[in-house]
Coordinates of C-alpha atoms and ligand atoms in Angstrom, one line a residue:
M1 CA 0.4 0.3 0.1
R2 CA 2.7 2.2 1.0
D3 CA 4.7 1.6 -2.5
R4 CA 1.2 2.3 -4.4
A5 CA 0.3 5.4 -2.3
I6 CA 4.0 6.9 -3.5
E7 CA 3.5 5.1 -6.9
I8 CA -0.2 7.5 -7.3
L9 CA 2.0 10.8 -6.0
N10 CA 4.9 10.6 -8.6
A11 CA 2.6 9.7 -11.3
N12 CA 0.2 12.6 -10.5
W13 CA 3.9 15.3 -9.8
R14 CA 3.4 17.9 -12.7
D15 CA 6.7 20.1 -13.1
G16 CA 6.0 21.5 -9.5
Y17 CA 2.7 20.3 -8.3
T18 CA 0.4 17.6 -7.9
I19 CA -2.2 16.9 -10.2
P20 CA -5.5 15.9 -7.3
S21 CA -6.5 12.6 -10.3
K22 CA -6.0 12.0 -13.7
N23 CA -8.3 13.4 -16.3
L24 CA -10.9 14.5 -13.5
Y25 CA -9.1 17.0 -12.3
P26 CA -5.9 18.1 -13.7
Y27 CA -4.8 20.7 -12.3
Q28 CA -3.5 22.1 -9.3
W29 CA -6.0 22.8 -6.1
N30 CA -5.6 24.3 -3.0
W31 CA -6.2 22.3 -0.3
D32 CA -5.7 19.4 -1.8
S33 CA -2.1 20.7 -3.0
G34 CA -1.6 21.2 1.2
F35 CA -2.9 17.4 1.8
I36 CA -0.6 16.2 -0.5
A37 CA 2.4 18.6 0.8
I38 CA 2.0 15.8 3.7
G39 CA 2.3 12.7 1.8
L40 CA 5.4 13.7 -0.1
A41 CA 7.3 15.1 2.8
H42 CA 7.1 11.4 4.1
Y43 CA 9.8 10.4 1.6
D44 CA 11.0 13.9 0.1
M45 CA 10.6 17.0 1.0
D46 CA 12.0 19.1 -1.7
R47 CA 8.6 18.0 -3.6
A48 CA 6.4 18.4 -0.5
Q49 CA 8.5 22.0 -0.4
K50 CA 8.0 22.9 -4.3
E51 CA 3.8 21.8 -3.9
L52 CA 3.8 24.7 -1.4
E53 CA 5.8 27.3 -3.3
T54 CA 4.3 26.6 -6.1
L55 CA 0.5 27.2 -4.8
L56 CA 1.7 30.4 -2.7
N57 CA 3.3 31.7 -6.0
S58 CA -0.1 31.7 -7.3
Q59 CA -1.4 34.7 -4.1
W60 CA -3.0 37.5 -5.2
E61 CA -1.8 41.1 -4.8
N62 CA -4.2 41.3 -1.7
G63 CA -3.3 37.9 -0.4
F64 CA -6.3 35.9 -1.5
I65 CA -5.7 32.1 -2.8
P66 CA -7.3 31.1 -5.4
H67 CA -9.1 27.5 -5.5
I68 CA -7.7 25.6 -9.1
I69 CA -4.4 27.1 -10.6
F70 CA -4.9 26.4 -14.3
H71 CA -0.8 25.9 -15.0
K72 CA -1.3 24.4 -18.4
I73 CA -5.0 24.2 -20.6
S74 CA -6.8 21.0 -20.5
E75 CA -9.3 19.9 -22.4
T76 CA -10.6 17.6 -19.5
Y77 CA -11.8 20.2 -17.2
F78 CA -14.9 22.3 -17.6
P79 CA -15.0 25.2 -16.2
G80 CA -12.1 26.3 -17.4
P81 CA -10.0 29.8 -16.9
N82 CA -12.4 31.2 -20.0
F83 CA -15.2 30.7 -17.7
H84 CA -14.0 31.9 -14.1
R85 CA -11.8 34.8 -15.1
A86 CA -10.6 35.9 -12.7
D87 CA -8.1 38.3 -14.1
L88 CA -11.5 40.6 -13.9
H89 CA -10.6 41.6 -10.4
P90 CA -8.1 44.0 -10.4
L91 CA -5.2 42.2 -7.9
A92 CA -5.4 39.2 -9.9
N93 CA -2.1 37.0 -9.3
K94 CA -0.9 37.8 -13.0
K95 CA 1.4 35.3 -13.9
Y96 CA -1.5 32.2 -13.0
P97 CA -4.7 32.4 -14.5
S98 CA -7.2 30.8 -11.6
T99 CA -10.4 31.1 -10.5
G100 CA -11.8 34.1 -8.7
M101 CA -12.4 31.8 -5.8
T102 CA -10.4 29.9 -3.1
Q103 CA -10.8 27.0 -0.7
P104 CA -10.9 25.6 2.7
P105 CA -7.4 27.7 4.6
V106 CA -5.3 25.1 4.9
L107 CA -1.9 25.7 4.6
G108 CA -1.3 26.8 8.2
F109 CA -1.9 23.6 9.5
V110 CA 0.1 21.7 7.0
L111 CA 3.4 24.0 7.2
E112 CA 3.2 22.8 11.3
R113 CA 2.5 19.2 10.2
I114 CA 5.7 19.3 7.8
Y115 CA 7.6 21.1 10.4
E116 CA 7.1 17.8 12.3
I117 CA 7.7 14.9 10.3
A118 CA 10.8 16.8 8.8
K119 CA 14.4 14.8 9.9
N120 CA 16.2 18.4 8.9
K121 CA 14.1 20.6 11.4
A122 CA 16.5 23.1 10.5
D123 CA 15.8 23.3 7.5
S124 CA 12.1 23.2 8.1
L125 CA 12.5 26.1 10.0
R126 CA 14.0 28.0 6.7
F127 CA 11.5 26.6 4.9
I128 CA 8.4 27.9 7.1
K129 CA 10.6 31.2 8.3
K130 CA 10.9 32.3 4.1
N131 CA 7.0 30.9 3.7
I132 CA 5.1 32.2 6.7
D133 CA 4.4 35.3 5.8
K134 CA 2.7 34.6 2.7
V135 CA 0.1 32.4 4.9
Y136 CA -0.7 35.2 7.3
K137 CA -1.1 37.9 4.4
N138 CA -3.9 34.9 3.7
H139 CA -5.5 35.0 6.6
H140 CA -5.3 39.0 6.8
Y141 CA -7.5 38.6 3.9
F142 CA -9.8 36.5 5.3
Y143 CA -10.6 38.6 8.5
K144 CA -10.4 41.9 6.6
H145 CA -12.1 41.1 3.7
R146 CA -14.0 37.7 4.2
D147 CA -16.1 38.7 7.6
P148 CA -18.5 41.9 7.1
N149 CA -20.2 42.2 10.8
N150 CA -16.8 41.7 11.9
E151 CA -18.0 38.7 14.1
G152 CA -14.3 36.1 13.1
L153 CA -16.5 34.1 11.0
V154 CA -15.3 34.3 7.4
Y155 CA -18.3 34.1 4.6
I156 CA -17.5 31.5 1.6
Y157 CA -19.6 32.5 -1.8
H158 CA -19.9 28.9 -3.3
N159 CA -20.1 26.1 -2.5
W160 CA -17.0 25.0 -4.3
E161 CA -15.3 27.3 -1.6
S162 CA -16.4 24.9 1.2
G163 CA -15.2 21.4 -0.3
T164 CA -17.7 19.4 0.5
D165 CA -19.2 20.9 -3.3
N166 CA -22.9 19.1 -3.5
S167 CA -23.5 18.3 0.1
P168 CA -27.5 18.6 1.1
L169 CA -26.3 20.8 2.7
W170 CA -26.5 23.5 0.0
D171 CA -29.3 22.5 -1.1
P172 CA -32.5 24.8 0.5
I173 CA -30.2 28.1 -0.9
F174 CA -30.0 27.0 -3.9
E175 CA -34.4 26.9 -3.7
T176 CA -34.1 30.7 -3.0
I177 CA -32.2 30.9 -6.2
D178 CA -33.5 32.0 -10.0
A179 CA -30.8 30.5 -12.0
P180 CA -30.6 30.0 -15.8
E181 CA -30.1 26.9 -17.7
Y182 CA -26.9 26.9 -19.0
N183 CA -25.9 25.3 -22.3
F184 CA -22.2 23.7 -21.5
E185 CA -20.5 20.5 -22.2
R186 CA -19.3 18.8 -18.5
R187 CA -16.3 16.5 -18.8
D188 CA -16.8 15.2 -15.9
T189 CA -19.6 12.6 -16.3
S190 CA -17.9 11.1 -19.4
I191 CA -14.9 10.4 -17.2
I192 CA -16.7 8.7 -14.3
D193 CA -20.3 7.7 -13.4
P194 CA -22.6 11.2 -13.8
S195 CA -24.5 9.2 -10.4
E196 CA -21.7 9.9 -8.5
R197 CA -21.3 13.2 -9.3
P198 CA -23.4 16.3 -8.7
T199 CA -27.1 17.0 -11.6
K200 CA -26.6 19.9 -14.4
R201 CA -29.2 21.6 -12.3
E202 CA -26.9 21.8 -9.3
Y203 CA -24.3 22.7 -12.5
D204 CA -26.1 26.2 -13.1
Y205 CA -26.3 27.3 -9.9
Y206 CA -22.5 26.6 -9.4
L207 CA -22.2 28.6 -13.2
H208 CA -24.7 31.4 -12.0
I209 CA -23.5 31.9 -8.5
I210 CA -19.9 33.2 -10.6
D211 CA -21.2 34.6 -13.1
I212 CA -22.9 36.7 -10.1
A213 CA -19.3 37.7 -9.1
K214 CA -17.9 38.1 -12.2
E215 CA -20.7 41.1 -13.2
H216 CA -18.4 42.6 -10.3
N217 CA -15.8 42.0 -10.8
Y218 CA -14.6 40.0 -8.0
S219 CA -15.1 42.7 -5.5
D220 CA -15.4 41.6 -1.6
N221 CA -17.2 43.9 -1.3
K222 CA -19.6 43.8 -3.9
I223 CA -20.0 39.8 -3.5
A224 CA -21.0 40.3 0.6
E225 CA -23.9 42.9 -1.0
F226 CA -24.9 40.6 -4.1
S227 CA -24.0 37.0 -4.2
P228 CA -26.8 34.4 -3.1
F229 CA -25.2 32.4 -1.5
L230 CA -23.1 33.6 2.0
V231 CA -22.1 30.9 4.3
Q232 CA -20.4 30.8 7.2
D233 CA -19.3 27.0 7.1
P234 CA -17.8 25.5 9.9
L235 CA -15.4 23.4 8.0
F236 CA -13.5 26.6 6.6
N237 CA -13.8 28.7 9.8
S238 CA -12.4 25.1 11.3
M239 CA -9.6 25.4 9.3
L240 CA -9.0 28.8 9.1
I241 CA -8.6 28.8 13.5
K242 CA -6.3 25.8 12.9
S243 CA -3.8 27.0 11.1
N244 CA -4.5 30.5 13.2
R245 CA -3.4 28.5 16.4
S246 CA -0.2 27.0 13.5
L247 CA 1.3 30.1 12.6
I248 CA 1.1 31.4 16.4
T249 CA 3.4 28.0 17.0
L250 CA 5.3 28.6 13.6
Y251 CA 6.1 32.4 15.0
K252 CA 6.7 32.0 18.4
M253 CA 9.7 29.8 17.1
I254 CA 10.8 31.3 14.4
G255 CA 10.9 33.9 16.9
G256 CA 10.6 37.7 16.7
N257 CA 7.1 38.7 14.6
E258 CA 4.9 40.1 17.8
D259 CA 3.0 42.0 15.9
K260 CA 1.9 39.4 14.0
I261 CA 1.0 36.6 17.0
E262 CA -0.6 39.6 19.1
Q263 CA -2.6 40.0 15.5
L264 CA -3.4 36.0 14.8
E265 CA -4.1 36.0 19.1
R266 CA -6.8 38.9 18.2
W267 CA -8.6 37.4 15.7
Q268 CA -9.0 34.0 17.4
V269 CA -10.4 34.6 20.6
K270 CA -13.1 36.5 19.0
S271 CA -13.1 33.7 16.4
L272 CA -13.4 31.4 19.0
S273 CA -16.5 32.9 21.0
S274 CA -18.1 33.2 18.1
F275 CA -18.4 30.0 16.7
N276 CA -19.5 28.7 20.1
S277 CA -22.8 31.0 20.2
K278 CA -23.1 31.3 17.0
L279 CA -22.7 27.9 15.2
F280 CA -23.5 25.3 18.0
D281 CA -27.0 24.1 17.4
E282 CA -28.3 23.2 21.1
D283 CA -31.1 20.7 19.7
L284 CA -29.3 18.6 17.3
S285 CA -26.1 18.6 19.1
A286 CA -24.1 19.9 16.3
Y287 CA -21.9 22.3 14.9
I288 CA -24.2 23.9 11.7
H289 CA -23.7 26.6 8.7
Y290 CA -24.7 29.7 9.1
D291 CA -26.6 31.0 6.0
L292 CA -25.6 34.4 6.1
R293 CA -27.5 35.9 2.7
N294 CA -30.8 35.1 4.3
D295 CA -29.9 35.2 8.0
K296 CA -31.1 31.7 9.2
P297 CA -29.2 29.3 10.2
I298 CA -28.5 25.4 7.8
R299 CA -30.2 22.8 10.5
L300 CA -28.5 19.8 9.3
V301 CA -25.6 17.6 10.7
S302 CA -22.5 16.8 7.9
S303 CA -19.1 15.4 8.2
S304 CA -18.0 19.5 8.8
S305 CA -20.2 19.7 12.2
F306 CA -17.4 17.5 13.8
S307 CA -15.0 19.3 11.8
P308 CA -14.5 21.3 15.1
L309 CA -12.7 18.9 17.1
F310 CA -9.6 19.5 15.0
A311 CA -9.3 22.7 16.0
G312 CA -9.7 23.1 20.1
I313 CA -13.1 24.7 19.7
P314 CA -15.6 23.0 21.8
N315 CA -15.4 22.5 25.9
K316 CA -15.2 19.2 27.0
E317 CA -19.0 19.0 27.4
Q318 CA -19.5 20.4 23.5
A319 CA -16.9 17.2 22.6
E320 CA -19.0 14.5 24.8
I321 CA -21.7 15.9 22.2
L322 CA -20.6 16.2 19.5
V323 CA -19.5 12.1 20.4
K324 CA -22.3 11.5 20.9
T325 CA -24.0 12.3 17.9
M326 CA -21.4 11.1 15.6
M327 CA -21.9 7.7 17.3
E328 CA -25.9 7.8 17.0
K329 CA -26.2 9.5 13.3
F330 CA -22.9 8.1 12.1
G331 CA -21.2 5.1 13.8
G332 CA -23.7 1.9 13.3
K333 CA -21.9 -0.6 13.3
D334 CA -22.6 -1.9 10.0
M335 CA -21.4 1.7 8.8
Y336 CA -17.8 3.3 8.6
L337 CA -16.7 6.1 9.7
C338 CA -17.6 8.7 8.9
A339 CA -19.6 9.4 6.4
S340 CA -19.8 13.1 4.9
F341 CA -23.9 13.8 5.4
D342 CA -25.9 12.7 8.0
P343 CA -27.0 8.6 7.4
T344 CA -30.3 9.4 9.0
N345 CA -31.5 11.9 6.6
S346 CA -33.6 11.3 3.5
K347 CA -31.3 13.2 1.6
F348 CA -28.3 10.7 2.6
N349 CA -26.9 8.9 -1.0
P350 CA -24.2 6.8 0.0
K351 CA -22.8 6.9 -3.4
K352 CA -23.1 11.0 -4.4
Y353 CA -20.1 12.9 -3.8
W354 CA -20.5 15.3 -0.9
R355 CA -23.8 13.9 0.0
G356 CA -22.9 10.9 2.0
P357 CA -19.2 9.0 1.1
V358 CA -16.5 8.7 3.4
W359 CA -14.1 11.2 2.7
I360 CA -10.4 10.4 3.4
N361 CA -9.2 14.4 4.6
L362 CA -12.2 14.6 6.9
N363 CA -11.3 11.3 8.2
W364 CA -7.9 12.4 8.5
M365 CA -9.2 15.7 10.8
L366 CA -11.7 14.1 12.5
Y367 CA -9.3 10.9 13.7
Q368 CA -6.6 14.2 15.1
G369 CA -9.5 16.0 16.6
L370 CA -10.5 12.8 18.8
L371 CA -7.4 12.6 20.1
D372 CA -6.6 15.9 21.0
Y373 CA -9.9 15.3 23.1
G374 CA -8.9 12.0 24.2
Y375 CA -11.7 10.3 23.2
N376 CA -8.4 7.1 21.9
D377 CA -10.7 4.4 20.9
L378 CA -13.0 6.5 18.6
A379 CA -9.2 8.2 17.0
N380 CA -8.4 4.3 16.4
R381 CA -11.6 3.3 15.0
I382 CA -11.7 6.5 12.0
K383 CA -7.6 5.5 11.1
S384 CA -8.9 1.6 11.1
D385 CA -11.3 2.0 9.0
T386 CA -9.7 4.5 7.0
L387 CA -7.1 1.7 6.3
E388 CA -9.1 -0.5 6.3
I389 CA -11.2 1.0 3.6
L390 CA -8.5 2.0 1.5
E391 CA -7.3 -1.8 1.2
K392 CA -9.9 -3.1 0.1
V393 CA -10.7 -0.6 -2.9
G394 CA -7.5 1.2 -3.8
F395 CA -6.6 5.2 -3.0
Y396 CA -10.1 6.5 -4.2
E397 CA -11.2 9.2 -4.3
Y398 CA -14.8 8.8 -2.3
T399 CA -16.1 5.4 -0.8
D400 CA -19.1 4.1 0.4
P401 CA -19.7 3.9 4.6
R402 CA -22.2 1.2 3.8
K403 CA -19.6 -2.1 5.0
T404 CA -22.8 -4.7 4.1
I405 CA -21.6 -3.4 0.0
Y406 CA -18.1 -4.8 1.2
K407 CA -18.7 -8.4 0.4
G408 CA -18.4 -9.2 -3.0
K409 CA -15.9 -6.8 -5.5
V410 CA -16.3 -3.0 -4.6
K411 CA -15.0 -0.1 -6.2
G412 CA -14.8 3.3 -4.8
Y413 CA -16.0 6.4 -5.8
G414 CA -14.8 9.4 -8.2
G415 CA -11.5 10.0 -9.5
S416 CA -9.4 6.9 -8.8
D417 CA -5.6 7.2 -7.8
F418 CA -6.5 9.8 -6.1
S419 CA -3.2 11.9 -4.3
W420 CA -4.6 12.8 -1.0
S421 CA -6.0 9.8 -0.5
A422 CA -2.6 8.2 -1.2
A423 CA -0.6 11.1 1.0
L424 CA -3.3 11.3 3.9
Y425 CA -2.1 7.3 4.3
L426 CA 0.8 7.9 4.2
D427 CA 0.6 10.3 7.2
L428 CA -1.8 7.7 9.1
V429 CA 0.5 5.3 9.0
N430 CA 3.2 7.4 9.8
N431 CA 1.6 8.8 12.5
Q432 CA 3.8 11.0 14.5
P433 CA 3.0 13.0 17.9
T434 CA 2.0 16.1 17.4
I435 CA 2.5 19.4 18.6
R436 CA 0.0 20.8 21.2
T437 CA -0.1 23.8 21.4
Ligands
DGY501 C1 -15.0 20.1 -9.3 O1 -14.7 20.0 -10.2 O2 -16.1 19.0 -8.6 C2 -14.4 20.6 -8.3 O3 -14.4 19.6 -6.8 C3 -14.3 21.9 -8.0 O4 -13.6 22.6 -7.0

């Protein structure tokens, strides 16, 4: 498995970055790159560093880091750079064509993780010192431009920014949007089974939200004012908070930088307090999303509901409540942990992308979060479930949470030879103690 994982990462390496999966995802994706760098760090630190540097090179003048960087034009992906037109934004990176949206901010905690993995700590710290300010600038962008009410909770303006693209979480929002029928040729559904991908109608909404942002040249202020999709996402904000923490730890190791440490601590205090007062739903016993545009909570449970464990957000009592909810809704003995959407909800679909399947990156986060809170048995179950699934199906993009279907010949879903599945497998099997802050 280890050799196979390395083979996949090597095959998906392009000149300076790793594609998530051949054909289906032929470019560099933001959060993919972060997770991939963690896997690379276990056997080729130079490449891990290069992966991150390439992503950071795409940063815009305002600190923004895009979700896809279109290094070389590919015919197998839609929508490409000509649809996204990120260049409409006056501060867009002139060298790297990209999308005008972002993805969950992984880079802070990725830097910390690759430092933990590094054998040559001095070299790793030199690398971090050279690049950390760019990550700080990215956090500055989020707090300055994505938090119009000054709550310490940043918004996403597109479901693709969440990373959990077609989750049923977004259905109630799409119902409020009057999207036209677009005429376009999708490539993903000619590569893999359409039953595993979002529908055509969902793509209409995705494209329409981008068109609205384009009408405003991707201005953050205008997007906050006009985008029909504007959400405070607990997964996205957990990753920001986790990365804030890592930046504080790393700046302290580097020395100096008191002003940045103080600013990060101020953001952190505000974020933690709003997160717990606004996004914890007592009745559902879980963290939820908040629809900022329509000013109402999205009262649905998904694997994102547990991601605050990874960032040290819940207190002990809340953590206990989360674990109970996870076990009751997601943890039946016939289920692998952790389905991406509530298996007890009628919208759960175990095969369709983010509407139910297990995703390795979420499992990797939940594993660490549960360990941090001392839930060792449950953490170990998530880890062994993850390894067992990968051993059964190989390094797919996502997999079925129902144990019952793994009797005969089973396959995973979405892209095969998927880079972050391989990368995070390497991290899980090479598991090292993490620095606790
Ligand atoms: C896709 O093309 O499905 C990607 O997830 C968008 O980020």
